[in-house]
Short mmCIF file of C-alpha atoms in Angstrom, two decimals:
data_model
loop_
_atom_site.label_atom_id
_atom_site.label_comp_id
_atom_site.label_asym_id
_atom_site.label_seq_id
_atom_site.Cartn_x
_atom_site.Cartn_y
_atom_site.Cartn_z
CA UNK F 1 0.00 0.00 0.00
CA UNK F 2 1.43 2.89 -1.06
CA UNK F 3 1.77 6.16 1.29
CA UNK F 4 0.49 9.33 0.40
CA UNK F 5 1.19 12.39 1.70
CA UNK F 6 -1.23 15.60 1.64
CA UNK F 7 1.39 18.83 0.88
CA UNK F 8 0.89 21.99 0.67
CA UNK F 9 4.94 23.32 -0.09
CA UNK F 10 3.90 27.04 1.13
CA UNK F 11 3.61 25.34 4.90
CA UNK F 12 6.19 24.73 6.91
CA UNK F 13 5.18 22.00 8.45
CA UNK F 14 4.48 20.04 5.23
CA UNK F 15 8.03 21.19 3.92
CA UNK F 16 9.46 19.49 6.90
CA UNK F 17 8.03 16.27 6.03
CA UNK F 18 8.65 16.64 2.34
CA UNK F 19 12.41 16.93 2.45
CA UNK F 20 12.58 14.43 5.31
CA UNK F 21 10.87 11.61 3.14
CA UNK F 22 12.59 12.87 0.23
CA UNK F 23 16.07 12.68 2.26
CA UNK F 24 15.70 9.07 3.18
CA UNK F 25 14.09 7.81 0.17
CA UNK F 26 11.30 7.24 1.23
CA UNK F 27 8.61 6.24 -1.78
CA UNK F 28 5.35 8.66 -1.87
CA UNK F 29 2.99 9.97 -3.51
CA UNK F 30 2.76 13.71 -3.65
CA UNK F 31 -0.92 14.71 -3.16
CA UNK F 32 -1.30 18.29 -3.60
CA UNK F 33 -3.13 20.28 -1.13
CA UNK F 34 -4.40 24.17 -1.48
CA UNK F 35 -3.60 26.99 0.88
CA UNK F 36 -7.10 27.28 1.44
CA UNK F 37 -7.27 23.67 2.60
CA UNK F 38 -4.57 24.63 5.03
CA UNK F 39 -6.37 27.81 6.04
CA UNK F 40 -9.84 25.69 6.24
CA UNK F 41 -8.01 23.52 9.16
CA UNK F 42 -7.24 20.65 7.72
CA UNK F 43 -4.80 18.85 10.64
CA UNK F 44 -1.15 19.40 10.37
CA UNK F 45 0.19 17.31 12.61
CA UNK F 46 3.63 17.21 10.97
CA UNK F 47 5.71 16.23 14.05
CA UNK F 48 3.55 12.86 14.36
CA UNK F 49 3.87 12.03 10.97
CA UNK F 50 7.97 12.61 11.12
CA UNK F 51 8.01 10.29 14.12
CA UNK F 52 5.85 7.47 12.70
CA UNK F 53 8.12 7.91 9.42
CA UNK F 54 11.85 7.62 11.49
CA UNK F 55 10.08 4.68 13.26
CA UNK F 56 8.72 2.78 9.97
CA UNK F 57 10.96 3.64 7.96
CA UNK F 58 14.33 2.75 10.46
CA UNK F 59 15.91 5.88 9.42
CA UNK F 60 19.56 6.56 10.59
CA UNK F 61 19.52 7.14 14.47
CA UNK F 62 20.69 11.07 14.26
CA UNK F 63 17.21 11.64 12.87
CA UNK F 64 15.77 11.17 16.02
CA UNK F 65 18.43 9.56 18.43
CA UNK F 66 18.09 6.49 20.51
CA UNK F 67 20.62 7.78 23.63
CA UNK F 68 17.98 9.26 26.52
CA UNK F 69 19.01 12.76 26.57
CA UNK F 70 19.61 13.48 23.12
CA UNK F 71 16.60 12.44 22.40
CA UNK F 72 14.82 14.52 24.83
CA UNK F 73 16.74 17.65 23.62
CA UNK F 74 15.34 16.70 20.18
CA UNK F 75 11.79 16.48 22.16
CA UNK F 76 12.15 19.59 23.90
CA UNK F 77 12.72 21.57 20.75
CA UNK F 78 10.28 20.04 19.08
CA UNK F 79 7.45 21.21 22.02
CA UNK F 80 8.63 24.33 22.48
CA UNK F 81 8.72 25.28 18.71
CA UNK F 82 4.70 25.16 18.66
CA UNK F 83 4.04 28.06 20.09
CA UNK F 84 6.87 30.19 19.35
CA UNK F 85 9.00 30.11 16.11
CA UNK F 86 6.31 28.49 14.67
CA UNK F 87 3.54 31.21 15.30
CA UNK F 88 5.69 34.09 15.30
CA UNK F 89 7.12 33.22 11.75
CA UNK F 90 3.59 32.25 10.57
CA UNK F 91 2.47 35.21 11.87
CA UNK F 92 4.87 37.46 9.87
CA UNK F 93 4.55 35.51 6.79
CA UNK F 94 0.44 36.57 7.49
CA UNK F 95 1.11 40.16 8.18
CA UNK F 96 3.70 41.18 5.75
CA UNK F 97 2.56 39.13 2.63
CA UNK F 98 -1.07 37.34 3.04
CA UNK F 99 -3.42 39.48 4.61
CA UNK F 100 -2.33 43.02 2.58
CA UNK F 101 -1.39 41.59 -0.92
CA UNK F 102 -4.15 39.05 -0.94
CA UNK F 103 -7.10 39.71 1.85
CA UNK F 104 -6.50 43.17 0.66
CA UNK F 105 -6.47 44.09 4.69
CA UNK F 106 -3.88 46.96 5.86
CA UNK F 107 -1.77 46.29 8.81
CA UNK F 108 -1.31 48.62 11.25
CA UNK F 109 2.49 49.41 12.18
CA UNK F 110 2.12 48.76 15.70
CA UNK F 111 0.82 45.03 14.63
CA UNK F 112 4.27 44.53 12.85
CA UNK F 113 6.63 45.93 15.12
CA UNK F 114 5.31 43.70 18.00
CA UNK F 115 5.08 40.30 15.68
CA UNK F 116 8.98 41.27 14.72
CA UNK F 117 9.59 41.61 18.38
CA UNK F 118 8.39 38.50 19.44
CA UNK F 119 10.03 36.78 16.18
CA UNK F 120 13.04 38.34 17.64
CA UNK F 121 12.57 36.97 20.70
CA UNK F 122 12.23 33.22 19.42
CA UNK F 123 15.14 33.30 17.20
CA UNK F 124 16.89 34.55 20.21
CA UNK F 125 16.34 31.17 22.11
CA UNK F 126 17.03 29.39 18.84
CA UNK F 127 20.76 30.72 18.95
CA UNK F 128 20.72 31.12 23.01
CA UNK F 129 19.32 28.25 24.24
CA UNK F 130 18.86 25.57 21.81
CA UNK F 131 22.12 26.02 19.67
CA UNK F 132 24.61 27.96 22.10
CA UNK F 133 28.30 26.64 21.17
CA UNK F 134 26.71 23.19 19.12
CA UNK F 135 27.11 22.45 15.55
CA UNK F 136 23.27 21.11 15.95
CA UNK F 137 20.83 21.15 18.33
CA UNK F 138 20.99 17.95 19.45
CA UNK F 139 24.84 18.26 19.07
CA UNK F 140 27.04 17.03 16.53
CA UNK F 141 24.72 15.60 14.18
CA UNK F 142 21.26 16.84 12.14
CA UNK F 143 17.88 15.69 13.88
CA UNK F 144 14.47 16.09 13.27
CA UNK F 145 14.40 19.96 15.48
CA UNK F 146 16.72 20.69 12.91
CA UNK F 147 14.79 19.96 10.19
CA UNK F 148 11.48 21.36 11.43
CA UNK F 149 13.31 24.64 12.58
CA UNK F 150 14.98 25.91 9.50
CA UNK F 151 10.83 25.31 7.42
CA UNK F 152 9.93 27.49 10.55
CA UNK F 153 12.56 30.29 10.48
CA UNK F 154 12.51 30.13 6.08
CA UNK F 155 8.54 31.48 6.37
CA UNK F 156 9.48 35.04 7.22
CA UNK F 157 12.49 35.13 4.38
CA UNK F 158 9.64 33.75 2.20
CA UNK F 159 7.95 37.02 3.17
CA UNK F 160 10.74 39.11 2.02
CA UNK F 161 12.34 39.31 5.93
CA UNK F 162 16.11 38.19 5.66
CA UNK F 163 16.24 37.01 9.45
CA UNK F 164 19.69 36.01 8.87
CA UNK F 165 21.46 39.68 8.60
CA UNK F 166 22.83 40.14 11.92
CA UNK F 167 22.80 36.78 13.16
CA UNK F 168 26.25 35.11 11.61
CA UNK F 169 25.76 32.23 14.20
CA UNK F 170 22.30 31.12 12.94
CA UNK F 171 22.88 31.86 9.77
CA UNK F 172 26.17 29.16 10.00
CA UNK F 173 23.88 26.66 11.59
CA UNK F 174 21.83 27.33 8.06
CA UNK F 175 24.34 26.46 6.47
CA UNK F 176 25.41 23.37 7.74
CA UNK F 177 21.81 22.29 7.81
CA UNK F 178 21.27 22.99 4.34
CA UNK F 179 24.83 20.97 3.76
CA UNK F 180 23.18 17.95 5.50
CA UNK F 181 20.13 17.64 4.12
CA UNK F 182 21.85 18.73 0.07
CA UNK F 183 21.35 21.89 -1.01
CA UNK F 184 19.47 20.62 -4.16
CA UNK F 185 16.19 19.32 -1.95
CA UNK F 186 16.93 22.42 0.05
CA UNK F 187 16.27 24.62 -2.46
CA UNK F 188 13.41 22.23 -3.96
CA UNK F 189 11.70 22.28 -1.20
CA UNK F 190 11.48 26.14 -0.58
CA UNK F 191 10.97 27.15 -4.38
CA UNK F 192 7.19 27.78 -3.68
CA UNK F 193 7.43 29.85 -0.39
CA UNK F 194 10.69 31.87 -1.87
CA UNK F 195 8.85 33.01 -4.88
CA UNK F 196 6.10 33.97 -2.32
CA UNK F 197 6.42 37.64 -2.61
CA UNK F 198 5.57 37.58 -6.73
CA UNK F 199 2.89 34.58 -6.37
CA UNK F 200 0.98 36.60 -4.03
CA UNK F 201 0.39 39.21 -7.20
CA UNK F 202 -1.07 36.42 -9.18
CA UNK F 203 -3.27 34.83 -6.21
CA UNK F 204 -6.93 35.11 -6.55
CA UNK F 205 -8.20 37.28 -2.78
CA UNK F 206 -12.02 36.39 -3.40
CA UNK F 207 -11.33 32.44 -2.64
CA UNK F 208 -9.83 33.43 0.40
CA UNK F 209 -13.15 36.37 1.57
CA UNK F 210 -14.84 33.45 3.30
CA UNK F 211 -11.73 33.04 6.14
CA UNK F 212 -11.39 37.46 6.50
CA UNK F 213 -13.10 37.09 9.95
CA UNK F 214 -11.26 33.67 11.08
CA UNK F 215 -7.57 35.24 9.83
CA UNK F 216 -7.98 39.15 11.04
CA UNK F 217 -9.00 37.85 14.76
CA UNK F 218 -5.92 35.16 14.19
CA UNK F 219 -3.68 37.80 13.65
CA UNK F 220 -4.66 41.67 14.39
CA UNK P 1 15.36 13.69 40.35
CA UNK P 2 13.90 17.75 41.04
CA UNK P 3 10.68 19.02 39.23
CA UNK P 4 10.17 22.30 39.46
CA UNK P 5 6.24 23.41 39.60
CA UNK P 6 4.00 25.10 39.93
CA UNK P 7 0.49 23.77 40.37
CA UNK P 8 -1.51 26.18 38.82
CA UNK P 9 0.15 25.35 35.72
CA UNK P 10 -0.89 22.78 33.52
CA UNK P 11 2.21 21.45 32.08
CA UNK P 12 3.25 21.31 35.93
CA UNK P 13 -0.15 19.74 37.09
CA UNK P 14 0.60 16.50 34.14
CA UNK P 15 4.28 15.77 34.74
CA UNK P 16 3.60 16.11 39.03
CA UNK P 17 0.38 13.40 37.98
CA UNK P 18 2.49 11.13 35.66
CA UNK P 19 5.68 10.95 38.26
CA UNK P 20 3.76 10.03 41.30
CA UNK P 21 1.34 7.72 39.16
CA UNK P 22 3.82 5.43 37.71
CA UNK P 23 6.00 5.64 41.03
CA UNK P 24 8.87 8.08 39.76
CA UNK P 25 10.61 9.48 42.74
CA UNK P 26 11.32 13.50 42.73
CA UNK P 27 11.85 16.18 45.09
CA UNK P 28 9.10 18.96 44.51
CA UNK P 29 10.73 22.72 43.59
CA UNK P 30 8.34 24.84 44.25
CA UNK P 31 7.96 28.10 41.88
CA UNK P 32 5.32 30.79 42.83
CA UNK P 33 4.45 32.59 39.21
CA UNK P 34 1.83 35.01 40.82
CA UNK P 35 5.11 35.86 42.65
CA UNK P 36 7.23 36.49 39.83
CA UNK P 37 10.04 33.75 40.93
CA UNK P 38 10.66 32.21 37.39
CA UNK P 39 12.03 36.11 36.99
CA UNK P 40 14.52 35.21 40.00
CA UNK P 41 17.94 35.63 38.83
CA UNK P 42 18.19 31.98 40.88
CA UNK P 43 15.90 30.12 38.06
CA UNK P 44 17.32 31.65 35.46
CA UNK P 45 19.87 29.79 35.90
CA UNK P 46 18.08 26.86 36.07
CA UNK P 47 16.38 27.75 32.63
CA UNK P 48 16.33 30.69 30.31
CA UNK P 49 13.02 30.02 28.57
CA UNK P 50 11.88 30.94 32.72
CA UNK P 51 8.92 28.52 32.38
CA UNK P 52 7.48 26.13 34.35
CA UNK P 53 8.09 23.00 34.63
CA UNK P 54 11.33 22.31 34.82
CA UNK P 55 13.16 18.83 34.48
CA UNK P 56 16.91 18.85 37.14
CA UNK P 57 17.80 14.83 36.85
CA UNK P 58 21.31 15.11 38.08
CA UNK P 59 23.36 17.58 35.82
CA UNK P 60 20.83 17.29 33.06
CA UNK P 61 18.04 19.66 33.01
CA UNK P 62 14.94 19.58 30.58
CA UNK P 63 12.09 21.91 29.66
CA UNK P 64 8.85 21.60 27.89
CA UNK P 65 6.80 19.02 29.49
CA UNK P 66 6.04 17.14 26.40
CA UNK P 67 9.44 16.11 26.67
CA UNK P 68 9.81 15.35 30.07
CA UNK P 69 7.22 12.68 29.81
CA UNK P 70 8.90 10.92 27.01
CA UNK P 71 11.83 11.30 29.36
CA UNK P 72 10.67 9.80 32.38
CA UNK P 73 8.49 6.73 30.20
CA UNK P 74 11.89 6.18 28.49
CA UNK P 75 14.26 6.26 31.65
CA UNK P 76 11.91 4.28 33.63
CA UNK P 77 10.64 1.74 30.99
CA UNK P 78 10.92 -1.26 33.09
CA UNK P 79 8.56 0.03 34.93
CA UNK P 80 6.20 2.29 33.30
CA UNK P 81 3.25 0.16 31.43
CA UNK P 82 3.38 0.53 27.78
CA UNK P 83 -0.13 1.83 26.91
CA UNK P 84 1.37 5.16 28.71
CA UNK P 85 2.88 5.29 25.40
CA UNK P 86 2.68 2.36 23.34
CA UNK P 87 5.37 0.36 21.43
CA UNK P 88 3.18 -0.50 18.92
CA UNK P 89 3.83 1.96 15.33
CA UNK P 90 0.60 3.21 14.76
CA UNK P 91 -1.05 3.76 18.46
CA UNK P 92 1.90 5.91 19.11
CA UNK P 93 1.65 7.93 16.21
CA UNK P 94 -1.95 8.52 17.66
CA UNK P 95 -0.65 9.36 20.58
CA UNK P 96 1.84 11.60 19.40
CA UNK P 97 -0.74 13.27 16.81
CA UNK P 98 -2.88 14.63 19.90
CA UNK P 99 0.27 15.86 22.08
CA UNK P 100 1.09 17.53 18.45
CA UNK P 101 -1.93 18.83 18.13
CA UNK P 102 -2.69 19.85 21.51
CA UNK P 103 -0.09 22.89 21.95
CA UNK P 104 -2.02 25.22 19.60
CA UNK P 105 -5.73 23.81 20.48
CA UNK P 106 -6.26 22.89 23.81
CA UNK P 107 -3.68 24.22 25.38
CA UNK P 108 -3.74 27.73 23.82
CA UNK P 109 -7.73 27.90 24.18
CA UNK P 110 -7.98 26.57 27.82
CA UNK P 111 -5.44 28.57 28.65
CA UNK P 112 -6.61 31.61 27.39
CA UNK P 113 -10.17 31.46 28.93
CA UNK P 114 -8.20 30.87 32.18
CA UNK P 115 -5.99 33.85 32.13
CA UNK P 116 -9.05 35.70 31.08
CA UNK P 117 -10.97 35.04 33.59
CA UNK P 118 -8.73 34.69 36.72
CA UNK P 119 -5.92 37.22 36.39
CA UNK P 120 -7.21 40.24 33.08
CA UNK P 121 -9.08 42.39 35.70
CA UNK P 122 -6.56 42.30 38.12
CA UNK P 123 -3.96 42.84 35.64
CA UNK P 124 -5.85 45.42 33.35
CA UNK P 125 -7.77 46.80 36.04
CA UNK P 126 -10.67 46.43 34.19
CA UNK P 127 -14.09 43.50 33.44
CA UNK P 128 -13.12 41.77 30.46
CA UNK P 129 -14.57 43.21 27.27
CA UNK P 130 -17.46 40.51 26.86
CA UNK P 131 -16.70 39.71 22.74
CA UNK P 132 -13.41 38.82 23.49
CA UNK P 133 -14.59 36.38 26.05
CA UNK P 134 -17.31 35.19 24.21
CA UNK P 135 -14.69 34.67 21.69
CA UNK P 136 -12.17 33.09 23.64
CA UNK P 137 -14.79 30.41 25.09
CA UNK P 138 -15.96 30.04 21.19
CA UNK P 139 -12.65 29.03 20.06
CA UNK P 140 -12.31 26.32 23.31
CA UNK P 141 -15.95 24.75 22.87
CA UNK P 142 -14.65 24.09 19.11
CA UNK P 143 -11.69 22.61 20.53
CA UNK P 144 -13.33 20.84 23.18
CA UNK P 145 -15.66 19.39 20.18
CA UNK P 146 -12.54 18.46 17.89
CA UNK P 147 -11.53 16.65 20.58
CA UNK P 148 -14.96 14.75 21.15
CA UNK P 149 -15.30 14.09 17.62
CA UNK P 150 -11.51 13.37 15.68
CA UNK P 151 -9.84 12.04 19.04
CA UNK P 152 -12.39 10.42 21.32
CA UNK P 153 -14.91 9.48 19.10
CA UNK P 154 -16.91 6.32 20.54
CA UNK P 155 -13.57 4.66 22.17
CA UNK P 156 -12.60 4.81 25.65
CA UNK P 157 -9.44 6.71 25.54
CA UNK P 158 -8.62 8.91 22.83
CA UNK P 159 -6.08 5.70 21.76
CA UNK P 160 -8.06 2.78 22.47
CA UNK P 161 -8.99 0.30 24.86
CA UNK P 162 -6.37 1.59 27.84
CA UNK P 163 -5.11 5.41 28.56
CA UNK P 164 -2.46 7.38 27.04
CA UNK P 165 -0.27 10.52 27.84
CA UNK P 166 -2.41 11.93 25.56
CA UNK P 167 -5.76 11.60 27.99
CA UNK P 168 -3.74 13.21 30.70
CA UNK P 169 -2.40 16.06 28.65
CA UNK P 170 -6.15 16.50 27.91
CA UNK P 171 -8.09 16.28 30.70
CA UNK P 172 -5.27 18.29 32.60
CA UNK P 173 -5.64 21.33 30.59
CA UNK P 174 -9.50 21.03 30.67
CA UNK P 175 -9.41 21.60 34.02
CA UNK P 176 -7.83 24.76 33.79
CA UNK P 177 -10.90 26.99 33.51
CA UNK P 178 -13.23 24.94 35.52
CA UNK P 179 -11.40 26.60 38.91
CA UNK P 180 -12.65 29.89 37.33
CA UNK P 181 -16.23 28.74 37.69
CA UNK P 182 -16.74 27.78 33.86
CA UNK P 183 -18.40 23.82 33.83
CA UNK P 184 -16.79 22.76 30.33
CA UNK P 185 -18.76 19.39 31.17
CA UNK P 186 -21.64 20.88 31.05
CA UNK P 187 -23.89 19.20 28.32
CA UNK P 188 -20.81 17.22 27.16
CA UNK P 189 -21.92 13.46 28.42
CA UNK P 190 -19.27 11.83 26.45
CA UNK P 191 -16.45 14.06 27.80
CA UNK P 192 -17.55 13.64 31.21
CA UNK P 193 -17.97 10.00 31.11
CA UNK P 194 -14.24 10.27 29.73
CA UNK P 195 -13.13 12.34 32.03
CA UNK P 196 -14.15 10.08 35.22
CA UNK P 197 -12.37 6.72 33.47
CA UNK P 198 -9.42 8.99 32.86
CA UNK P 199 -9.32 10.07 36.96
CA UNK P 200 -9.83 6.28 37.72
CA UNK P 201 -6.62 5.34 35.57
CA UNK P 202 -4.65 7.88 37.49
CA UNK P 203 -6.29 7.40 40.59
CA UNK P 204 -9.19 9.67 41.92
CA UNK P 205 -7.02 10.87 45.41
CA UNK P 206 -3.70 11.53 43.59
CA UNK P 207 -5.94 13.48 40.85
CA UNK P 208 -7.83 15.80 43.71
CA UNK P 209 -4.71 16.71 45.28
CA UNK P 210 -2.52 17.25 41.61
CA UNK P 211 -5.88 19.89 40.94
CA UNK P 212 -6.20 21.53 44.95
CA UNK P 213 -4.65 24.45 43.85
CA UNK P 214 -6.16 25.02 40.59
CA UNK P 215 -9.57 24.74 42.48
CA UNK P 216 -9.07 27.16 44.88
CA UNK P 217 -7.77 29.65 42.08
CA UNK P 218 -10.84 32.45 43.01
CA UNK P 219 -8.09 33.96 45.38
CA UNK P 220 -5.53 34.24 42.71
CA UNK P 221 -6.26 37.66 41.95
CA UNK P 222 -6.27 38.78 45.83
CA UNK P 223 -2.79 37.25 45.96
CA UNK P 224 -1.96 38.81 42.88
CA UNK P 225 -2.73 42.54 43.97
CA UNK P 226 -1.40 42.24 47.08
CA UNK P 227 1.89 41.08 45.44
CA UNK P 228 5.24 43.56 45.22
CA UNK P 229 5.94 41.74 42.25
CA UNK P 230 2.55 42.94 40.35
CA UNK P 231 4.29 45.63 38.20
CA UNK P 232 6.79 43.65 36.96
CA UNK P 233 4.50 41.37 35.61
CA UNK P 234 1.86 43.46 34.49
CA UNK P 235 3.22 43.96 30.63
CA UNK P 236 4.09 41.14 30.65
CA UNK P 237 0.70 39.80 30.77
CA UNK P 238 -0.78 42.72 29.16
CA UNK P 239 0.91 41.74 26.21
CA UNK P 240 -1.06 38.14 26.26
CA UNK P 241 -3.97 40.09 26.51
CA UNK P 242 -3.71 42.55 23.52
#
């Protein structure tokens, strides 16, 4: 029975899972989702579906190591992630691109300085506390909080937000992650949400009306 | 093995429940928030992130509670049972699709109906505007039916036959509100049924006492205003509430 897996290449999440499955050769079939499915709540439980794939799959241990407390730093980054990187890039990605060039909604300054201070404030702990002085955050090797972080922290570059002037130490930790993963599926992967900023020109705003009340009380 | 907690935290109330249900020994750290002491320059050394709970097992200390459960099930798996989190491929993906899940549902919504209604006036100074609270409780009871509907459904636990970390994580930050005075259960016979087999799993005594504080939480905002530390953490709750 073959697997299928429901991507939509403008969400992080389903980026993650993408190049992971792609990295380990793992056979699917690419079932294309919309943005609007995304939008409409459609579950994206990526971090389940990475685990169930190291597990069936037997991929090599760095993915997702085996020793107790590298395996709980891999854990703890991917909890915390949820409700910080993740939102606050999402967030940006909304405010900056989404919601003016395709809701047709202005945001108010005040909105954006306070969604770039609290992106600030997670990549931070990315460098601080999750990196400090390691090649990785588990250590010497690539894991899965690698993985999902760099589809996280990519959204707001998608959005035209270089979040990696200024910050030579996360922006070396991009580069060895891109090195370990080949910058060829890298680069496949984030094609869509680079090329964001002249999609949005060409994206049709009335398919997206029906979610104005759901998104605006999301994000302003 | 040191936890440090506080109980009127969520994420505190499951790993305290989980430790002392599957026999984990710890010594109990405890962390007043109302009293700003996860600003203490003493726990930030202890963590960074200054969040509750925290993880000290020898020189190794872990955040994120998520991942101290894993922790302690993996550490102690001679002795924890495996339906806590099963071996088995596909009943721990389920189990790992609801603590997934969870963070931005739950979690956030529970939470959020909490803070507003224990700790915005005292903080703000003002009632609660009531759209955002009739908001706020919107977005829970649509969690609260995701939950009853995709997770539940018509089994037991929300993985089967036996309980999971994933009906603790649940249950525990159900609870959360229903200190404020806000039944959740009410007209939800399928959650409440689930919510008394979950209590018998853990144990109905341990359960009470894990919640005591949570219960009591109506004179959380007298201990808030007649804290020094109030100031401090006034933006930094206003900006939750914004």
């Amino acid at each position: 029975m073959a697997l299928e897996l429901y991507l939509d290449l403008y969400s992080q999440p389903c980026r993650s899972v993408y190049i992971f499955a792609k990295k380990n050769n793992i056979p699917f079939d690419f079932r294309r989702l919309s943005l609007l499915d995304v939008i409409g709540g459609v579950c994206l439980c990526s971090i389940a579906i990475l685990l169930y794939l190291a597990e069936k799959f037997q991929t090599p241990d760095f993915w997702y190591p085996a020793d107790l407390q590298q395996r709980a730093r891999v854990n703890e980054y991917l909890s915390w992630q949820h409700m910080a990187i993740r939102m606050h890039g999402s967030k940006m990605f909304w405010l900056r691109l989404l919601i003016p060039k395709v809701l047709g909604v202005e945001v108010p300054q005040d909105k954006l300085d306070a969604a770039l201070e609290d992106l600030n404030g997670s990549l931070k702990l990315i460098e601080e506390k999750f990196l400090q002085d390691r090649p990785f955050i588990a250590g010497d090797h690539i894991s899965l909080a690698d993985l999902v972080a760099i589809v996280e922290v990519m959204q707001p570059v998608g959005s035209g937000l270089d979040v990696f002037e200024g910050r030579p130490k996360l922006s070396a930790w991009r580069d060895r992650v891109q090195e370990a993963i080949g910058k060829e599926l890298f680069d496949d992967a984030h094609r869509t949400i680079m090329g964001s900023q002249e999609a949005v020109k060409l994206m049709d705003g009335s398919k997206m009306q029906v979610f104005k009340p759901k998104i605006l009380r999301l994000f302003l | 093995m040191e936890l440090y907690l506080d109980m009127h935290s969520p994420p505190c109330r499951l790993v305290f429940l989980f430790a002392k249900a599957v026999g984990i020994p710890f010594e109990f750290k405890h962390v007043e928030l109302s009293a700003g002491q996860h600003y203490s320059e003493e726990f930030g050394k202890i963590s960074m992130i200054r969040k509750v709970p925290v993880m000290k097992d020898g020189s190794f200390i872990l955040t994120e509670s998520i991942a101290i459960l894993k922790y302690m099930v993996q550490k102690y798996s001679s002795s924890v049972a495996d339906h806590w989190y099963p071996a088995d491929l596909q009943q721990r993906a389920r189990v790992n699709e609801y603590l997934s899940w969870q963070h931005m549902n739950i979690r956030a919504h529970a939470s959020k109906v909490f803070l507003l209604r224990a700790v915005f006036p005292v903080i703000m100074g003002s009632e609660v505007p009531k759209e955002k609270m009739d908001a706020a409780v919107e977005d829970l009871n649509q969690s609260l039916n995701l939950l009853e509907e995709k997770f539940l459904q018509n089994k037991q636990f929300i993985v089967g036959d036996k309980i999971s970390l994933a009906d603790i994580v649940a249950l525990i930050e159900i609870m959360q509100p229903l200190g404020t005075g806000l039944n959740v259960f009410e007209g939800r016979p399928k959650l409440s049924a689930w919510r008394e087999r979950v209590k018998k799993e853990v144990g109905e005594k341990l359960f009470d006492e894990a919640h005591e504080v949570i219960m009591k939480v109506g004179s959380l905002p007298e201990k808030m205003q007649n804290n020094s530390q109030l100031e401090m953490l006034k933006p930094k709750f206003q900006k939750i509430f914004r």
